[in-house]
């Protein structure tokens, strides 16, 4: 199961206390207490593997190492080790403690989520001409602590949407190297799948049904994965007795989730067109035309129709630049 929404706690390391020590072998009793090490910080680092949020399924509390306390003889404590965790690109990090949001958008990008506390100064650092045997020292500071809400919002160019069982995953597999599960029943796809078509990332998401925005079927939580796409491919099965209704059901659910989804560039496909004869197809296309939708009939067993889809994808690639 793809983990795409998780709350965790992050606690950076505490700084080590400064030491109080004196050079007992010298008459002067000079201070030698060294500083504590800094606490380790916690970072996220972007990777392309969508599965990496699953590390937080059971591990909900992250902690980086504390800094070591200062030692005698000018020996500073060592710094706590940083904790660097890999998260998928597209992860939105809501810091619930500071109410700030940040986003991992590129591979290798590092985001500091909790800074380690500073180590305290040892008494050596407090020496002065008037205070040659200071007993002061600083305590290490606590590391930052925060509650984080991580939400994966896939970074894709094109989102595949539609009712269940309309051939979304089939087309993704046809066009890309993706191996999205395909079967002749609804809700075959339970998690989003990505495929790469030249410079484009295509996202196939689970099917929507009427009431999805109220939690029916698999719900609408997957729609966040298409929030950031520029373009939607809306699939309507040629087998549908009422393609217009199918179209509207999905649009209603999109709108109930976010009006912005309705403003995206959209291509409507009448899928599985091979199952009907030409007259029947024309009839269904007419029905969609009546609501202003120029649908394009496609079939994964008809190379010519796949060629049309690829033409559209090339156009989308051009728009990118
Ligand atoms: N005849 C025909 N069957 C197709 C075509 N495309 C997909 N199918 C079949 O339709 C069924 C559903 O295909 P999927 O790709 O799993 O559909 P989906 O929209 O991803 O379904 P969910 O994941 O449940 O939302 C499968 O049995 C496919 O083999 C097509 O162009 N022609
Ligand atoms: Mg599917």
Short mmCIF file of C-alpha atoms and ligand atoms in Angstrom, two decimals:
data_model
loop_
_atom_site.label_atom_id
_atom_site.label_comp_id
_atom_site.label_asym_id
_atom_site.label_seq_id
_atom_site.Cartn_x
_atom_site.Cartn_y
_atom_site.Cartn_z
CA UNK A 1 0.00 0.00 0.00
CA UNK A 2 1.28 3.42 -0.92
CA UNK A 3 1.64 5.62 2.12
CA UNK A 4 0.81 9.13 1.00
CA UNK A 5 -0.45 10.83 4.10
CA UNK A 6 1.20 10.49 7.45
CA UNK A 7 1.76 12.40 10.67
CA UNK A 8 5.03 12.07 12.51
CA UNK A 9 7.00 13.73 15.25
CA UNK A 10 10.54 14.91 14.71
CA UNK A 11 12.95 15.75 17.47
CA UNK A 12 16.41 17.03 16.73
CA UNK A 13 19.27 16.25 19.07
CA UNK A 14 20.00 18.29 22.16
CA UNK A 15 23.31 20.12 22.37
CA UNK A 16 25.77 18.73 24.91
CA UNK A 17 26.49 20.73 28.05
CA UNK A 18 29.73 22.58 28.37
CA UNK A 19 32.18 21.12 30.88
CA UNK A 20 33.68 22.63 33.99
CA UNK A 21 37.19 21.37 34.53
CA UNK A 22 40.54 22.74 35.62
CA UNK A 23 44.06 21.89 34.81
CA UNK A 24 44.94 20.51 38.19
CA UNK A 25 48.59 19.91 37.33
CA UNK A 26 49.30 23.59 36.95
CA UNK A 27 49.46 25.99 39.80
CA UNK A 28 47.12 28.36 37.98
CA UNK A 29 44.10 26.06 38.11
CA UNK A 30 43.41 27.18 34.52
CA UNK A 31 40.01 26.20 33.10
CA UNK A 32 40.01 23.35 30.58
CA UNK A 33 36.31 22.51 30.34
CA UNK A 34 35.39 22.19 26.66
CA UNK A 35 32.18 22.85 24.79
CA UNK A 36 29.41 20.36 24.18
CA UNK A 37 28.74 19.11 20.66
CA UNK A 38 25.77 20.33 18.66
CA UNK A 39 22.71 18.11 18.49
CA UNK A 40 22.05 16.31 15.20
CA UNK A 41 19.51 17.84 12.82
CA UNK A 42 16.79 16.08 10.85
CA UNK A 43 16.62 16.50 7.09
CA UNK A 44 14.46 15.13 4.32
CA UNK A 45 16.02 14.36 0.98
CA UNK A 46 14.06 13.99 -2.27
CA UNK A 47 14.19 10.68 -4.16
CA UNK A 48 12.12 9.31 -7.05
CA UNK A 49 10.91 6.23 -5.19
CA UNK A 50 7.26 6.82 -4.31
CA UNK A 51 7.33 4.05 -1.74
CA UNK A 52 9.70 5.74 0.68
CA UNK A 53 7.00 7.27 2.88
CA UNK A 54 6.19 3.73 3.98
CA UNK A 55 9.14 3.96 6.39
CA UNK A 56 6.80 6.12 8.51
CA UNK A 57 4.05 3.57 8.66
CA UNK A 58 5.17 2.27 12.02
CA UNK A 59 7.98 4.61 12.90
CA UNK A 60 6.16 7.79 13.86
CA UNK A 61 8.80 9.38 16.03
CA UNK A 62 12.09 10.49 14.61
CA UNK A 63 14.96 11.58 16.72
CA UNK A 64 18.44 12.70 15.82
CA UNK A 65 21.37 12.06 18.10
CA UNK A 66 22.21 14.40 20.99
CA UNK A 67 25.49 16.23 21.05
CA UNK A 68 28.08 14.85 23.42
CA UNK A 69 28.87 16.81 26.55
CA UNK A 70 32.11 18.73 26.68
CA UNK A 71 35.08 17.03 28.29
CA UNK A 72 38.09 18.11 30.24
CA UNK A 73 41.38 19.09 28.69
CA UNK A 74 39.80 21.17 25.89
CA UNK A 75 38.11 18.15 24.38
CA UNK A 76 34.90 19.33 22.75
CA UNK A 77 32.05 16.87 22.76
CA UNK A 78 31.31 15.47 19.32
CA UNK A 79 28.29 16.63 17.35
CA UNK A 80 25.24 14.40 17.23
CA UNK A 81 24.76 12.66 13.89
CA UNK A 82 22.24 14.20 11.50
CA UNK A 83 19.29 12.09 10.48
CA UNK A 84 18.70 12.23 6.74
CA UNK A 85 15.52 10.57 5.56
CA UNK A 86 14.59 9.87 1.98
CA UNK A 87 11.13 10.99 0.91
CA UNK A 88 9.55 10.99 -2.53
CA UNK A 89 9.60 14.12 -4.64
CA UNK A 90 6.16 15.63 -4.40
CA UNK A 91 6.10 15.37 -0.63
CA UNK A 92 4.52 18.41 0.98
CA UNK A 93 5.78 18.89 4.51
CA UNK A 94 3.32 20.72 6.73
CA UNK A 95 5.01 21.71 9.95
CA UNK A 96 2.07 21.71 12.35
CA UNK A 97 4.15 23.30 15.08
CA UNK A 98 5.19 26.36 13.10
CA UNK A 99 2.32 26.33 10.58
CA UNK A 100 4.86 26.53 7.78
CA UNK A 101 4.75 24.39 4.67
CA UNK A 102 7.59 23.26 2.48
CA UNK A 103 7.85 20.98 -0.46
CA UNK A 104 10.30 18.48 -1.85
CA UNK A 105 10.28 19.05 -5.57
CA UNK A 106 13.56 17.72 -6.86
CA UNK A 107 15.74 14.69 -6.48
CA UNK A 108 18.56 15.31 -4.03
CA UNK A 109 16.89 18.40 -2.54
CA UNK A 110 17.45 18.63 1.21
CA UNK A 111 15.02 20.19 3.59
CA UNK A 112 15.90 20.93 7.18
CA UNK A 113 12.92 19.94 9.29
CA UNK A 114 14.32 20.09 12.82
CA UNK A 115 17.55 21.84 13.72
CA UNK A 116 19.80 20.36 16.36
CA UNK A 117 20.43 22.37 19.55
CA UNK A 118 23.70 24.23 20.01
CA UNK A 119 26.27 22.74 22.34
CA UNK A 120 27.02 24.78 25.47
CA UNK A 121 30.34 26.49 26.13
CA UNK A 122 32.70 24.96 28.64
CA UNK A 123 34.28 27.00 31.39
CA UNK A 124 37.44 27.51 29.31
CA UNK A 125 35.44 29.91 27.13
CA UNK A 126 34.53 31.98 30.17
CA UNK A 127 38.07 32.78 31.21
CA UNK A 128 39.15 36.42 31.34
CA UNK A 129 41.75 38.55 33.01
CA UNK A 130 39.47 39.14 35.94
CA UNK A 131 38.16 35.63 36.11
CA UNK A 132 40.96 33.17 35.65
CA UNK A 133 39.20 30.23 37.26
CA UNK A 134 35.61 30.50 35.99
CA UNK A 135 33.12 27.90 37.07
CA UNK A 136 30.51 29.04 34.60
CA UNK A 137 29.40 26.86 31.73
CA UNK A 138 26.45 26.78 29.35
CA UNK A 139 23.92 24.05 29.05
CA UNK A 140 23.33 22.64 25.59
CA UNK A 141 20.16 23.89 23.95
CA UNK A 142 17.32 21.54 23.17
CA UNK A 143 16.87 20.51 19.54
CA UNK A 144 13.83 21.67 17.63
CA UNK A 145 10.81 19.49 18.05
CA UNK A 146 7.86 19.49 15.73
CA UNK A 147 4.82 17.66 14.51
CA UNK A 148 4.87 17.06 10.79
CA UNK A 149 2.14 16.19 8.39
CA UNK A 150 3.56 14.67 5.22
CA UNK A 151 1.39 14.56 2.19
CA UNK A 152 2.43 13.16 -1.12
CA UNK A 153 1.19 15.14 -4.07
CA UNK A 154 2.60 13.50 -7.12
CA UNK A 155 4.37 15.71 -9.53
CA UNK A 156 2.86 14.62 -12.81
CA UNK A 157 2.04 16.36 -16.07
CA UNK A 158 -1.06 14.45 -17.03
CA UNK A 159 -3.64 12.84 -14.75
CA UNK A 160 -5.84 9.96 -15.95
CA UNK A 161 -9.31 10.15 -14.49
CA UNK A 162 -12.68 8.52 -15.00
CA UNK A 163 -15.06 5.98 -13.58
CA UNK A 164 -13.61 2.59 -12.66
CA UNK A 165 -12.94 0.01 -15.35
CA UNK A 166 -12.71 2.44 -18.26
CA UNK A 167 -9.19 1.55 -19.36
CA UNK A 168 -7.05 4.18 -17.61
CA UNK A 169 -4.39 1.75 -16.48
CA UNK A 170 -4.46 -0.08 -19.80
CA UNK A 171 -3.58 3.10 -21.68
CA UNK A 172 -0.86 3.99 -19.20
CA UNK A 173 0.72 0.58 -19.71
CA UNK A 174 0.41 0.93 -23.46
CA UNK A 175 2.13 4.31 -23.59
CA UNK A 176 4.78 3.89 -20.93
CA UNK A 177 6.87 1.30 -19.15
CA UNK A 178 4.40 1.27 -16.24
CA UNK A 179 2.97 -2.03 -15.10
CA UNK A 180 -0.28 -0.85 -13.65
CA UNK A 181 -2.62 -3.72 -12.81
CA UNK A 182 -5.40 -4.17 -15.33
CA UNK A 183 -8.53 -6.29 -14.88
CA UNK A 184 -12.11 -6.39 -15.98
CA UNK A 185 -13.68 -5.18 -12.78
CA UNK A 186 -13.95 -1.84 -10.95
CA UNK A 187 -11.30 -0.63 -8.51
CA UNK A 188 -8.46 -2.62 -9.94
CA UNK A 189 -6.15 0.29 -9.29
CA UNK A 190 -5.90 0.97 -5.57
CA UNK A 191 -2.91 3.29 -5.58
CA UNK A 192 -1.77 5.82 -8.13
CA UNK A 193 0.68 4.65 -10.76
CA UNK A 194 3.16 6.73 -12.63
CA UNK A 195 4.49 6.20 -16.10
CA UNK A 196 7.04 8.17 -18.05
CA UNK A 197 6.38 9.21 -21.64
CA UNK A 198 9.48 11.02 -22.88
CA UNK A 199 9.58 14.16 -20.73
CA UNK A 200 6.11 13.70 -19.34
CA UNK A 201 5.02 11.96 -16.18
CA UNK A 202 1.59 10.41 -16.51
CA UNK A 203 -0.40 9.54 -13.40
CA UNK A 204 -3.10 6.89 -13.44
CA UNK A 205 -5.30 7.16 -10.38
CA UNK A 206 -8.02 4.89 -8.99
CA UNK A 207 -11.48 5.21 -10.51
CA UNK A 208 -14.02 7.66 -9.11
CA UNK A 209 -17.69 7.01 -8.57
CA UNK A 210 -20.70 9.10 -7.69
CA UNK A 211 -20.36 10.08 -4.04
CA UNK A 212 -16.57 9.67 -4.05
CA UNK A 213 -16.28 13.14 -2.51
CA UNK A 214 -18.35 11.82 0.41
CA UNK A 215 -16.08 8.83 0.76
CA UNK A 216 -17.79 6.30 -1.52
CA UNK A 217 -15.66 3.75 -3.31
CA UNK A 218 -12.05 4.62 -2.79
CA UNK A 219 -12.97 8.22 -2.10
CA UNK A 220 -11.33 11.30 -3.53
CA UNK A 221 -8.15 11.34 -1.54
CA UNK A 222 -6.26 10.37 -4.68
CA UNK A 223 -7.30 13.56 -6.37
CA UNK A 224 -4.55 15.36 -4.56
CA UNK A 225 -2.22 13.51 -6.89
CA UNK A 226 -3.65 15.32 -9.86
CA UNK A 227 -3.91 18.71 -8.18
CA UNK A 228 -0.64 19.71 -9.69
CA UNK A 229 -1.04 18.27 -13.15
CA UNK A 230 -1.62 20.70 -15.97
CA UNK A 231 -3.75 18.38 -18.01
CA UNK A 232 -6.38 15.74 -17.40
CA UNK A 233 -7.24 12.81 -19.64
CA UNK A 234 -10.84 12.00 -18.89
CA UNK A 235 -11.84 8.47 -19.92
CA UNK A 236 -15.40 7.47 -20.71
CA UNK A 237 -16.04 3.89 -21.73
CA UNK A 238 -17.70 3.40 -25.11
CA UNK A 239 -19.62 0.61 -23.39
CA UNK A 240 -21.44 3.15 -21.26
CA UNK A 241 -25.13 3.50 -22.03
CA UNK A 242 -24.96 7.16 -21.00
CA UNK A 243 -21.54 8.72 -21.63
CA UNK A 244 -22.83 12.20 -20.86
CA UNK A 245 -23.88 11.11 -17.39
CA UNK A 246 -20.57 9.35 -16.78
CA UNK A 247 -18.75 12.50 -17.74
CA UNK A 248 -20.81 14.63 -15.40
CA UNK A 249 -20.51 12.26 -12.45
CA UNK A 250 -16.75 12.51 -12.57
CA UNK A 251 -16.80 16.28 -13.10
CA UNK A 252 -19.07 16.71 -10.11
CA UNK A 253 -16.71 14.74 -7.90
CA UNK A 254 -13.73 16.72 -9.17
CA UNK A 255 -15.51 19.98 -8.45
CA UNK A 256 -16.56 18.86 -5.00
CA UNK A 257 -12.93 18.23 -4.20
CA UNK A 258 -11.53 21.41 -5.69
CA UNK A 259 -12.86 23.85 -8.23
CA UNK A 260 -9.35 24.22 -9.60
CA UNK A 261 -9.49 20.72 -11.00
CA UNK A 262 -12.29 21.84 -13.26
CA UNK A 263 -10.15 24.52 -14.84
CA UNK A 264 -7.40 22.22 -16.01
CA UNK A 265 -6.84 21.54 -19.64
CA UNK A 266 -8.88 18.46 -20.46
CA UNK A 267 -9.00 15.83 -23.17
CA UNK A 268 -11.97 13.50 -23.26
CA UNK A 269 -11.49 9.98 -24.59
CA UNK A 270 -14.17 7.53 -25.51
CA UNK A 271 -12.26 4.40 -24.57
CA UNK A 272 -12.63 0.78 -25.67
CA UNK A 273 -13.93 2.06 -28.99
CA UNK A 274 -13.20 -1.31 -30.60
CA UNK A 275 -16.17 -2.79 -28.77
CA UNK A 276 -18.72 -0.88 -30.84
CA UNK A 277 -19.29 -0.33 -34.52
CA UNK A 278 -18.79 3.01 -36.13
CA UNK A 279 -22.43 4.10 -35.99
CA UNK A 280 -22.68 3.36 -32.31
CA UNK A 281 -19.49 5.26 -31.65
CA UNK A 282 -20.73 8.27 -33.60
CA UNK A 283 -23.93 8.22 -31.60
CA UNK A 284 -22.01 8.36 -28.32
CA UNK A 285 -19.74 11.08 -29.62
CA UNK A 286 -22.82 13.09 -30.57
CA UNK A 287 -24.15 12.78 -27.04
CA UNK A 288 -20.94 14.23 -25.68
CA UNK A 289 -20.93 16.95 -28.31
CA UNK A 290 -24.33 18.01 -27.02
CA UNK A 291 -22.62 19.11 -23.81
CA UNK A 292 -19.75 20.71 -25.69
CA UNK A 293 -17.26 17.88 -25.39
CA UNK A 294 -15.31 16.75 -28.42
CA UNK A 295 -14.36 13.26 -27.36
CA UNK A 296 -11.70 11.26 -29.12
CA UNK A 297 -12.43 7.56 -29.60
CA UNK A 298 -9.51 5.38 -28.58
CA UNK A 299 -8.71 1.72 -28.25
CA UNK A 300 -5.57 0.10 -27.00
CA UNK A 301 -5.78 -2.43 -29.82
CA UNK A 302 -5.97 0.26 -32.49
CA UNK A 303 -2.55 1.75 -33.17
CA UNK A 304 -4.02 4.60 -35.15
CA UNK A 305 -6.00 5.83 -32.18
CA UNK A 306 -2.97 5.47 -29.94
CA UNK A 307 -1.18 7.65 -32.47
CA UNK A 308 -3.74 10.40 -31.79
CA UNK A 309 -3.06 10.15 -28.10
CA UNK A 310 0.66 10.39 -28.71
CA UNK A 311 0.12 13.46 -30.85
CA UNK A 312 -1.63 15.07 -27.92
CA UNK A 313 1.20 14.10 -25.61
CA UNK A 314 3.72 15.66 -27.96
CA UNK A 315 1.66 18.83 -27.94
CA UNK A 316 1.73 18.81 -24.14
CA UNK A 317 5.49 18.35 -24.17
CA UNK A 318 5.77 21.42 -26.41
CA UNK A 319 3.58 23.45 -24.05
CA UNK A 320 6.00 22.65 -21.28
CA UNK A 321 8.73 24.72 -22.88
N1 LIG B 1 -11.77 -4.06 -25.73
C1 LIG B 1 -11.03 -3.23 -25.00
N2 LIG B 1 -10.85 -3.47 -23.69
C2 LIG B 1 -10.08 -2.60 -22.99
C3 LIG B 1 -9.48 -1.47 -23.58
N3 LIG B 1 -8.80 -0.80 -22.63
C4 LIG B 1 -8.98 -1.50 -21.48
N4 LIG B 1 -9.76 -2.57 -21.69
C5 LIG B 1 -10.18 -3.56 -20.69
O1 LIG B 1 -11.02 -2.91 -19.74
C6 LIG B 1 -10.83 -3.47 -18.44
C7 LIG B 1 -10.48 -2.39 -17.45
O2 LIG B 1 -9.24 -1.84 -17.80
P1 LIG B 1 -8.34 -1.06 -16.73
O3 LIG B 1 -7.21 -0.48 -17.51
O4 LIG B 1 -8.01 -1.93 -15.58
O5 LIG B 1 -9.36 0.07 -16.29
P2 LIG B 1 -9.17 1.24 -15.19
O6 LIG B 1 -9.89 2.41 -15.70
O7 LIG B 1 -7.73 1.40 -14.89
O8 LIG B 1 -9.96 0.60 -13.97
P3 LIG B 1 -9.83 0.94 -12.39
O9 LIG B 1 -8.40 0.79 -12.03
O10 LIG B 1 -10.69 -0.06 -11.76
O11 LIG B 1 -10.34 2.34 -12.23
C8 LIG B 1 -9.74 -4.52 -18.59
O12 LIG B 1 -10.34 -5.78 -18.73
C9 LIG B 1 -9.05 -4.13 -19.88
O13 LIG B 1 -8.46 -5.22 -20.55
C10 LIG B 1 -9.68 -1.26 -24.98
O14 LIG B 1 -9.21 -0.30 -25.59
N5 LIG B 1 -10.47 -2.17 -25.63
MG1 LIG B 2 -6.80 1.13 -13.15
#
